[in-house]
Coordinates of C-alpha atoms in Angstrom, one line a residue:
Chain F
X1 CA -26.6 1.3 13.3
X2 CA -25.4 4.8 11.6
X3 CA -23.9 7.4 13.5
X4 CA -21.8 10.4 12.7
X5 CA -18.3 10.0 13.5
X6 CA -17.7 13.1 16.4
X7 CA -21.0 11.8 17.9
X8 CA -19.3 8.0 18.9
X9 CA -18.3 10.8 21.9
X10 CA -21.3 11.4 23.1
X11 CA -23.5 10.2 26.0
X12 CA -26.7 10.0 24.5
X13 CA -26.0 7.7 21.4
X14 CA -27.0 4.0 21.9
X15 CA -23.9 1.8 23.0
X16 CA -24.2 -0.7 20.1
X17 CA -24.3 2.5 17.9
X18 CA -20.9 4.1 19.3
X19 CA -19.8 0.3 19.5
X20 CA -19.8 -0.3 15.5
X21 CA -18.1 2.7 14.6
X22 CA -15.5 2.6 17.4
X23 CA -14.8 -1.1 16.7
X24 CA -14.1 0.1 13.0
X25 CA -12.1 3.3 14.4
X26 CA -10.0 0.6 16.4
X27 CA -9.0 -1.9 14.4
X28 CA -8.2 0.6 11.5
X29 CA -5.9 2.5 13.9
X30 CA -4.1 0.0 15.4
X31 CA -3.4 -2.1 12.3
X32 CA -2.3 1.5 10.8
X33 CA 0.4 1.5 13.8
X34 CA 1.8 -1.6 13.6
X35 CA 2.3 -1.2 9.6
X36 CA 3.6 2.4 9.8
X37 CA 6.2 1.4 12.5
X38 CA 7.6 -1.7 11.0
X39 CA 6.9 0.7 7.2
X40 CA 10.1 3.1 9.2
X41 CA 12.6 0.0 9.0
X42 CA 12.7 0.1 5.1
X43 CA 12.6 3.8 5.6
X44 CA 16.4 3.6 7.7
X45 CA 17.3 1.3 5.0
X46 CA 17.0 4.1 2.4
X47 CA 18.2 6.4 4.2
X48 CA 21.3 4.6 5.0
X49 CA 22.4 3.2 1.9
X50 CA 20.8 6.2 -0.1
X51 CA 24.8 6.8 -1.7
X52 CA 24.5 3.7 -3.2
X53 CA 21.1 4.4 -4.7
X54 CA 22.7 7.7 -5.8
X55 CA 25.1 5.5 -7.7
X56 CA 22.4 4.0 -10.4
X57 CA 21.0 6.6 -12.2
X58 CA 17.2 6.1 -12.9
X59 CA 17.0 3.4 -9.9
X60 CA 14.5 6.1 -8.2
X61 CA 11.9 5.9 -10.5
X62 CA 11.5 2.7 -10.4
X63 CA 11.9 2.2 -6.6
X64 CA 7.7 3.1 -5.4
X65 CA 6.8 0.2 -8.3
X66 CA 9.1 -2.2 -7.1
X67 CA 8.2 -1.5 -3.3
X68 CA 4.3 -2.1 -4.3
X69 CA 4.8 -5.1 -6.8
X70 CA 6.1 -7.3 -3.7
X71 CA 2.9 -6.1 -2.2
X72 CA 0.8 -6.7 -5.1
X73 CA 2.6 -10.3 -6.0
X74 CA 2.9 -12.0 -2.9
X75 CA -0.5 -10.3 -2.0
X76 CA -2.5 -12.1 -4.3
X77 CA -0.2 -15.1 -3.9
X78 CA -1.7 -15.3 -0.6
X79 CA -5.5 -14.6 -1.2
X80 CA -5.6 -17.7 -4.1
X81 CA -3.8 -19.9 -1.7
X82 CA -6.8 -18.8 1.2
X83 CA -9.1 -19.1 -1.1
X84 CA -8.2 -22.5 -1.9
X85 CA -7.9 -23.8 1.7
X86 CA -11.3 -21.7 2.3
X87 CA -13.2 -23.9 -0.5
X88 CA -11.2 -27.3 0.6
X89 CA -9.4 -26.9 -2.9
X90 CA -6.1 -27.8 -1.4
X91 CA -4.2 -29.4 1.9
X92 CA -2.4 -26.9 3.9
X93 CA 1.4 -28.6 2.3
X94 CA 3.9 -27.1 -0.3
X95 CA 4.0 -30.3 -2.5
X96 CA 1.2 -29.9 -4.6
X97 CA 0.8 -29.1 -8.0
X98 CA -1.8 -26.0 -7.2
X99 CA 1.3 -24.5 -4.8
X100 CA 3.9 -25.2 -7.2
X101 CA 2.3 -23.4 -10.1
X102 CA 1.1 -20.7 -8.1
X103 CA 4.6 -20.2 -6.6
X104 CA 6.4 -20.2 -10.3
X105 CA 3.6 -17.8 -11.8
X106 CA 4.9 -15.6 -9.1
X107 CA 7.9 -15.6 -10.5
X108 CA 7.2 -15.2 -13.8
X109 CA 4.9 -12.3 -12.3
X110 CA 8.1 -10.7 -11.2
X111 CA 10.4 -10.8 -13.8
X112 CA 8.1 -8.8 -16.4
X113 CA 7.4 -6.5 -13.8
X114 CA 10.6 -5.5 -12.9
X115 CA 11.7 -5.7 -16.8
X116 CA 8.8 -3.2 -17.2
X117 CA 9.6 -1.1 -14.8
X118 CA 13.3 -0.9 -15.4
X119 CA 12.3 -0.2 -19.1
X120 CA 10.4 2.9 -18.0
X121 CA 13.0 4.1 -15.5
X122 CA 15.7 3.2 -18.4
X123 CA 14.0 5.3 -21.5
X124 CA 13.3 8.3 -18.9
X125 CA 16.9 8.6 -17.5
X126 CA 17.6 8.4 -21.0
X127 CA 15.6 11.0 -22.5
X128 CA 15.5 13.3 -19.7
X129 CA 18.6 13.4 -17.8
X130 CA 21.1 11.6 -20.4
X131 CA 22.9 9.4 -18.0
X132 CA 21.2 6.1 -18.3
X133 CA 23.0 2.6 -17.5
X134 CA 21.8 -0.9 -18.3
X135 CA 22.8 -1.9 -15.3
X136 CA 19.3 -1.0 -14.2
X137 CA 18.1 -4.2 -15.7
X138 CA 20.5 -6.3 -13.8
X139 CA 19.4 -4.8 -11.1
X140 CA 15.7 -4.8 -11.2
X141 CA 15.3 -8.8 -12.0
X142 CA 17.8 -9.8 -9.9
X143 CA 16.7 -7.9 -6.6
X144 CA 13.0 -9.1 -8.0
X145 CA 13.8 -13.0 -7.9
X146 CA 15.8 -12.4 -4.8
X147 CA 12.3 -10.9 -3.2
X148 CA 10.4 -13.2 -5.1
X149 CA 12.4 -16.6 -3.4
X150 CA 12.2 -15.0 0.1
X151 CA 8.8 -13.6 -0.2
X152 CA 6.8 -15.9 -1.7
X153 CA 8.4 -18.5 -0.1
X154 CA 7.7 -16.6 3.4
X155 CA 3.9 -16.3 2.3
X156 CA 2.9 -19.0 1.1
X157 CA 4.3 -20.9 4.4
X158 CA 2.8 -18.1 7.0
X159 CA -1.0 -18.7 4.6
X160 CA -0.3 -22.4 5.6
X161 CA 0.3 -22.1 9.4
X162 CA -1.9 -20.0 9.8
X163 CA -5.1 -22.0 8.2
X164 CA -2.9 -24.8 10.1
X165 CA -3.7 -22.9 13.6
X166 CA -7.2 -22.0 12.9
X167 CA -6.9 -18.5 11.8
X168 CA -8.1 -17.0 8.6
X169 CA -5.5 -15.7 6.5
X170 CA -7.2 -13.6 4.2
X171 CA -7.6 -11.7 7.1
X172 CA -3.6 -11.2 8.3
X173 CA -2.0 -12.1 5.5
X174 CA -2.6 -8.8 3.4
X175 CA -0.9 -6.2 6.0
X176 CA 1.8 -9.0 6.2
X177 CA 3.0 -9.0 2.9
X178 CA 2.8 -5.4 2.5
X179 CA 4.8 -4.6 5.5
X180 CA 7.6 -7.8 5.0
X181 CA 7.2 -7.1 1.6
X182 CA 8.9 -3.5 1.9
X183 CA 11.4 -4.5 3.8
X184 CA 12.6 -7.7 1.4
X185 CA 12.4 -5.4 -1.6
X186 CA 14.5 -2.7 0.1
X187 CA 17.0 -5.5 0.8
X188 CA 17.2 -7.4 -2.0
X189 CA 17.4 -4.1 -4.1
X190 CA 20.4 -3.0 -2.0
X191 CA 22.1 -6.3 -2.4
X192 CA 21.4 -6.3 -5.9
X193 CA 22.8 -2.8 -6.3
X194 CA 26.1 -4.3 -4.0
X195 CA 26.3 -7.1 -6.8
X196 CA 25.6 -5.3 -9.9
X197 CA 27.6 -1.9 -9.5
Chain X
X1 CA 1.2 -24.6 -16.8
X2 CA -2.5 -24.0 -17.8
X3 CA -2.7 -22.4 -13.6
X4 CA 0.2 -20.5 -14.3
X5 CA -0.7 -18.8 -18.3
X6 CA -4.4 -18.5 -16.3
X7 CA -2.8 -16.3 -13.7
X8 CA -0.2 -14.3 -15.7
X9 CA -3.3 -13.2 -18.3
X10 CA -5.9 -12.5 -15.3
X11 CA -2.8 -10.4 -12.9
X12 CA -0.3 -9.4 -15.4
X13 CA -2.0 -5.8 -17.1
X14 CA -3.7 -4.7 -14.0
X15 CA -0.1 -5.5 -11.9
X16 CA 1.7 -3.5 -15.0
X17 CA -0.1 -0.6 -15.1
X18 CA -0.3 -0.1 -11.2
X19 CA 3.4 -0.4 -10.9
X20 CA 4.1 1.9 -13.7
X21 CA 1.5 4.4 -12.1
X22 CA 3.9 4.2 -9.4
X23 CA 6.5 5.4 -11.4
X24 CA 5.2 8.7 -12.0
X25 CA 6.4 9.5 -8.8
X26 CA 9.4 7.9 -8.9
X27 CA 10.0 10.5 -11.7
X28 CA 10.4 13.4 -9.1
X29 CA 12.1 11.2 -6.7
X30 CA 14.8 10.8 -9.2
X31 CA 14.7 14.3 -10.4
X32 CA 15.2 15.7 -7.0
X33 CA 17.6 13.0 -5.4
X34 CA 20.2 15.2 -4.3
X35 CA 17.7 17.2 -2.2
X36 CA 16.3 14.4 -0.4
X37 CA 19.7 13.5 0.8
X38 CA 19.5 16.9 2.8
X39 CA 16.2 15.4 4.5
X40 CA 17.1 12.2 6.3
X41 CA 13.4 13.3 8.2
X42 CA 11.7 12.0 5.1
X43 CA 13.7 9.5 3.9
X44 CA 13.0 7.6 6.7
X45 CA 9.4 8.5 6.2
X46 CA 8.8 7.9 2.7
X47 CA 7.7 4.5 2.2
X48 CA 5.5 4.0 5.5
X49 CA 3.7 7.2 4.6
X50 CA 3.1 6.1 1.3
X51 CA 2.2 2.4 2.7
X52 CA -0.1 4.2 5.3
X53 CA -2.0 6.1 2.2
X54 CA -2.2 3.3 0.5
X55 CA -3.3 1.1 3.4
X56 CA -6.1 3.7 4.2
X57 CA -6.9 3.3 0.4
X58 CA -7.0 -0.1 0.5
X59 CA -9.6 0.4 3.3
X60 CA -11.7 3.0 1.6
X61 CA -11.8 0.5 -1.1
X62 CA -13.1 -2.4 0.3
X63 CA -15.3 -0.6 2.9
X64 CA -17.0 1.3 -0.4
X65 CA -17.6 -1.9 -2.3
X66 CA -18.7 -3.5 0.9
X67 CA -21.5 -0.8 1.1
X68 CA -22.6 -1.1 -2.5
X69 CA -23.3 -5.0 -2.0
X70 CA -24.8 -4.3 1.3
X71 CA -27.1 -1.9 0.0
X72 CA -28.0 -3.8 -3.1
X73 CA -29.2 -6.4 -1.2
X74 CA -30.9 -4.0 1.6
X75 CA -32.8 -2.4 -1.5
X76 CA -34.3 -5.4 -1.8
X77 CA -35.6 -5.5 1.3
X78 CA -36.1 -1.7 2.4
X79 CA -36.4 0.7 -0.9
X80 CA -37.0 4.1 0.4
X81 CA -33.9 4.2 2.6
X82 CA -31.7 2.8 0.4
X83 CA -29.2 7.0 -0.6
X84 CA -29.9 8.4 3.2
X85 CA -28.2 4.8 4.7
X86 CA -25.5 5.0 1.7
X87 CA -24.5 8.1 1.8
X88 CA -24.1 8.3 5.5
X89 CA -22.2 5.3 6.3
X90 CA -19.4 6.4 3.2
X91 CA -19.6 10.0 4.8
X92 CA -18.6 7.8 8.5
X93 CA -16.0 5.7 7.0
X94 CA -14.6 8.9 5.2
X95 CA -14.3 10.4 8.5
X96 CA -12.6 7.3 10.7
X97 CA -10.4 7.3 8.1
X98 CA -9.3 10.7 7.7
X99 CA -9.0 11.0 11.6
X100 CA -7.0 7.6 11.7
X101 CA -4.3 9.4 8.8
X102 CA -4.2 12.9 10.7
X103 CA -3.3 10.5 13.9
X104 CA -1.0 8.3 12.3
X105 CA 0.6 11.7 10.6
X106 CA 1.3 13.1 13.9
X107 CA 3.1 10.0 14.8
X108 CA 5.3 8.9 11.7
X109 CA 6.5 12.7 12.1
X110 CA 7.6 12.1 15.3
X111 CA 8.9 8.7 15.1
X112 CA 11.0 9.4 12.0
X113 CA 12.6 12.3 13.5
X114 CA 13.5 10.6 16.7
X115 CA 14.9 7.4 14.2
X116 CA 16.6 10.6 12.1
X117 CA 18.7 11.8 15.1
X118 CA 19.5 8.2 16.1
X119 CA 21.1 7.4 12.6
X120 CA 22.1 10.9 11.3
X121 CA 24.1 13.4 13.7
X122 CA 23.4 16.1 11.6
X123 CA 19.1 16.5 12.1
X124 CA 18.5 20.4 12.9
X125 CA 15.1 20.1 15.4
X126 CA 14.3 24.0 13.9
X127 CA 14.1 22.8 10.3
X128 CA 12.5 18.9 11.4
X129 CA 9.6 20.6 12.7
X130 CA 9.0 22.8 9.2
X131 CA 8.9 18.7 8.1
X132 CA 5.8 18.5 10.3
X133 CA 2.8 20.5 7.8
X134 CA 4.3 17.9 5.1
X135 CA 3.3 14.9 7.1
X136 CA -0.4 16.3 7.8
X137 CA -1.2 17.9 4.4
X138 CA -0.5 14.4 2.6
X139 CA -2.0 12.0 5.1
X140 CA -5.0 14.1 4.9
X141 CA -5.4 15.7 1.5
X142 CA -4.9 12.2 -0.4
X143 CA -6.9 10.1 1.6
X144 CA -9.6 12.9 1.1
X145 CA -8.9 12.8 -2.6
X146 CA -8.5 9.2 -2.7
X147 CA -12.3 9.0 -1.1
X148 CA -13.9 10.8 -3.6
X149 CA -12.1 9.1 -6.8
X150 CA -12.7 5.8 -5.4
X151 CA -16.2 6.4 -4.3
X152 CA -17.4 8.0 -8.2
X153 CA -15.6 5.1 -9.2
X154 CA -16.8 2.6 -7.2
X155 CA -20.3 3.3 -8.4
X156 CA -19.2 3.7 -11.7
X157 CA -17.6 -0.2 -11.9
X158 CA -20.2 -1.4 -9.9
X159 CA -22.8 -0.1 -12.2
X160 CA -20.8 -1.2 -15.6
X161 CA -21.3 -4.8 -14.1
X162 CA -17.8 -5.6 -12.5
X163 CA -16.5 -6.2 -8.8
X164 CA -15.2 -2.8 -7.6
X165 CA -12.4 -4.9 -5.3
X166 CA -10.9 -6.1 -8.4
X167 CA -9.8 -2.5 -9.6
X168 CA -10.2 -0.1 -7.0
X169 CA -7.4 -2.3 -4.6
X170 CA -4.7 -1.6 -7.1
X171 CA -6.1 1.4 -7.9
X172 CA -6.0 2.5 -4.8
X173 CA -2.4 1.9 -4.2
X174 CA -1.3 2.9 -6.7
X175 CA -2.4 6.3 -7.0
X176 CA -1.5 7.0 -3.6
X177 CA 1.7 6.2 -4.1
X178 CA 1.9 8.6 -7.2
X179 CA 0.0 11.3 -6.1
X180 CA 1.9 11.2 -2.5
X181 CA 5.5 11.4 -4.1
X182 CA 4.5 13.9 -6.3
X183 CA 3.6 16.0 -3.4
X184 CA 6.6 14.9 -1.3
X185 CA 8.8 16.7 -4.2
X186 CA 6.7 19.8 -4.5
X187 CA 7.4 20.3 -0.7
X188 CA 10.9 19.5 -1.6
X189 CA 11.2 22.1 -3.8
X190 CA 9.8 24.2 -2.0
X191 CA 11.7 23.4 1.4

């Protein structure tokens, strides 16, 4: 079943042959369009409201960490709680103790995170452009737990309706939570910014 | 609490040192901040091309480690053919993938200079289109040199005994994030 990619466009190769690595070719590409599209919403976001990002020094640096951690966090929220369902560890409800725990270590998750992050973005703005503000703490944990409560939240109940519906959510839930996950942060970080400053 | 200290000392360092990789592009984000505000083209742009590489990453990753445990268990079976099989299928996903990022390129260019012009008045078409090598050059030249770090490495944590999944996912995203902002501001500079 190996083929080189140009030749899935010829005639002679075997159909199952072309088959394998057009079915790859397919599903990589259209998954890639439906994540780049919604990926442009948190894009006009920034764009938008870019002044007010102008208005916390250092709140750049730590904005591609903070965009990936909801990723990473509500990512692997996700995958343990498939897991789980996968192996018959849990029911597919919220009041358990295994979702309860897993939903609070998300949190916790998220607050050292964003401290370390801010940190970093603090001490560089600091050293290197000599304008640092300690609002950029304030800023970090709060927009964090405000993406944490609507993220989480949203994952762990889309991991339950799905495994509810027949589906396999290890399989959806992972360009989910990236893509939502972008757009939360950018939200909650703008909020957060609209609060703090 | 046991479930919760069990996941915070399992996630925490790997989620750390990711994020704070991501910060190294952040760096020249913030260092150039005033010049981005000139190019509403790739503000728009900037965090679904650097979910895209990472995505594509994210792919290469699991597709590599997917090979490796395919082929350890084909070795078994069938030792001769064992590098021609390997080396050919990661050559084939390489390929999808970089043809999937030149595509999907082509089209974030596009769409974020039509979404450009619908939320800024002030988008010069002339200057959007110098935007366009920008879009291509990153989509392609990270995913290539995201292949061949995660493929040496792949091997590499697969040989020392762990599961390549576990580190190159993060990894993956990570880096591409970094190297793609990083890159972003050198065109800025340049622009």
């Amino acid at each position: 079943m190996h083929i080189r990619f140009f030749n899935i466009f010829k005639r002679h190769i075997h159909w199952k042959v072309r088959a394998h690595t057009y079915k790859d070719l397919k599903e990589i590409f259209f998954a890639e369009v439906i994540s780049v599209t919604f990926g442009l919403v948190t894009g006009i976001f920034l764009a938008v409201f870019y002044k007010q990002f102008l208005l916390v020094p250092g709140i750049l640096i730590l904005l591609p960490g903070f965009l990936e951690l909801r990723g990473n966090i509500s990512g692997s929220l996700s995958a343990r709680l498939g897991t789980a369902l996968d192996i018959k560890a849990i029911k597919p409800k919220l009041k358990q103790k295994f979702v309860v725990e897993n939903y609070f270590a998300s949190f916790f998750e998220a607050i050292v995170i964003s401290f370390a992050l801010s940190l970093v973005a603090y001490i560089f703005t600091f050293l290197v452009f000599h304008q640092a503000t300690l609002k950029i703490f304030a800023i970090a944990i709060l927009a964090a737990l405000l993406s944490n409560l609507v993220e989480s939240t949203l994952a762990t109940i889309t991991t339950f309706w799905l495994y509810k519906k027949g589906h396999d959510p290890n399989n959806i839930m992972g360009p989910y939570v990236t893509t939502t996950g972008d757009i939360v942060s950018m939200l909650s970080l703008i909020v957060a910014i609209l609060i703090v400053v | 609490m046991r479930m919760v200290a069990k996941i915070l000392r399992e996630s925490l360092l790997v989620l750390v040192v990711a994020s704070l990789l991501s910060t190294i592009g952040g760096i020249g984000f913030e260092a150039l901040k005033e010049k981005f505000y000139l190019l509403p083209i790739i503000l728009i742009a900037l965090p679904a091309l650097n979910d895209m590489i990472g995505d594509l990453g994210i792919i290469l990753s699991s597709k590599f480690t997917t090979i490796i445990y395919l082929q350890k268990k084909q070795k078994m079976q069938k030792k001769q053919k064992k590098k021609v099989s390997e080396r050919r299928e990661i050559r084939e996903i390489i390929m999808v993938v970089l043809f999937v990022a030149f595509v999907m390129a082509i089209y974030l260019f596009f769409l974020s200079t039509t979404l450009a012009i619908l939320t800024k008045k002030h988008v010069d078409l002339q200057s959007a289109f110098k935007t366009l090598p920008l879009f291509i050059v990153s989509a392609l030249f990270i995913v290539f040199f995201l292949s061949l770090i995660l493929t040496t490495l792949g091997f590499f944590v697969y040989k020392k005994g762990y599961d390549p999944n576990n580190i190159l996912v993060p990894l993956a995203t990570a880096l591409a994030d970094a190297f793609n902002l990083l890159l972003v501001c050198l065109f800025v500079l340049m622009f």
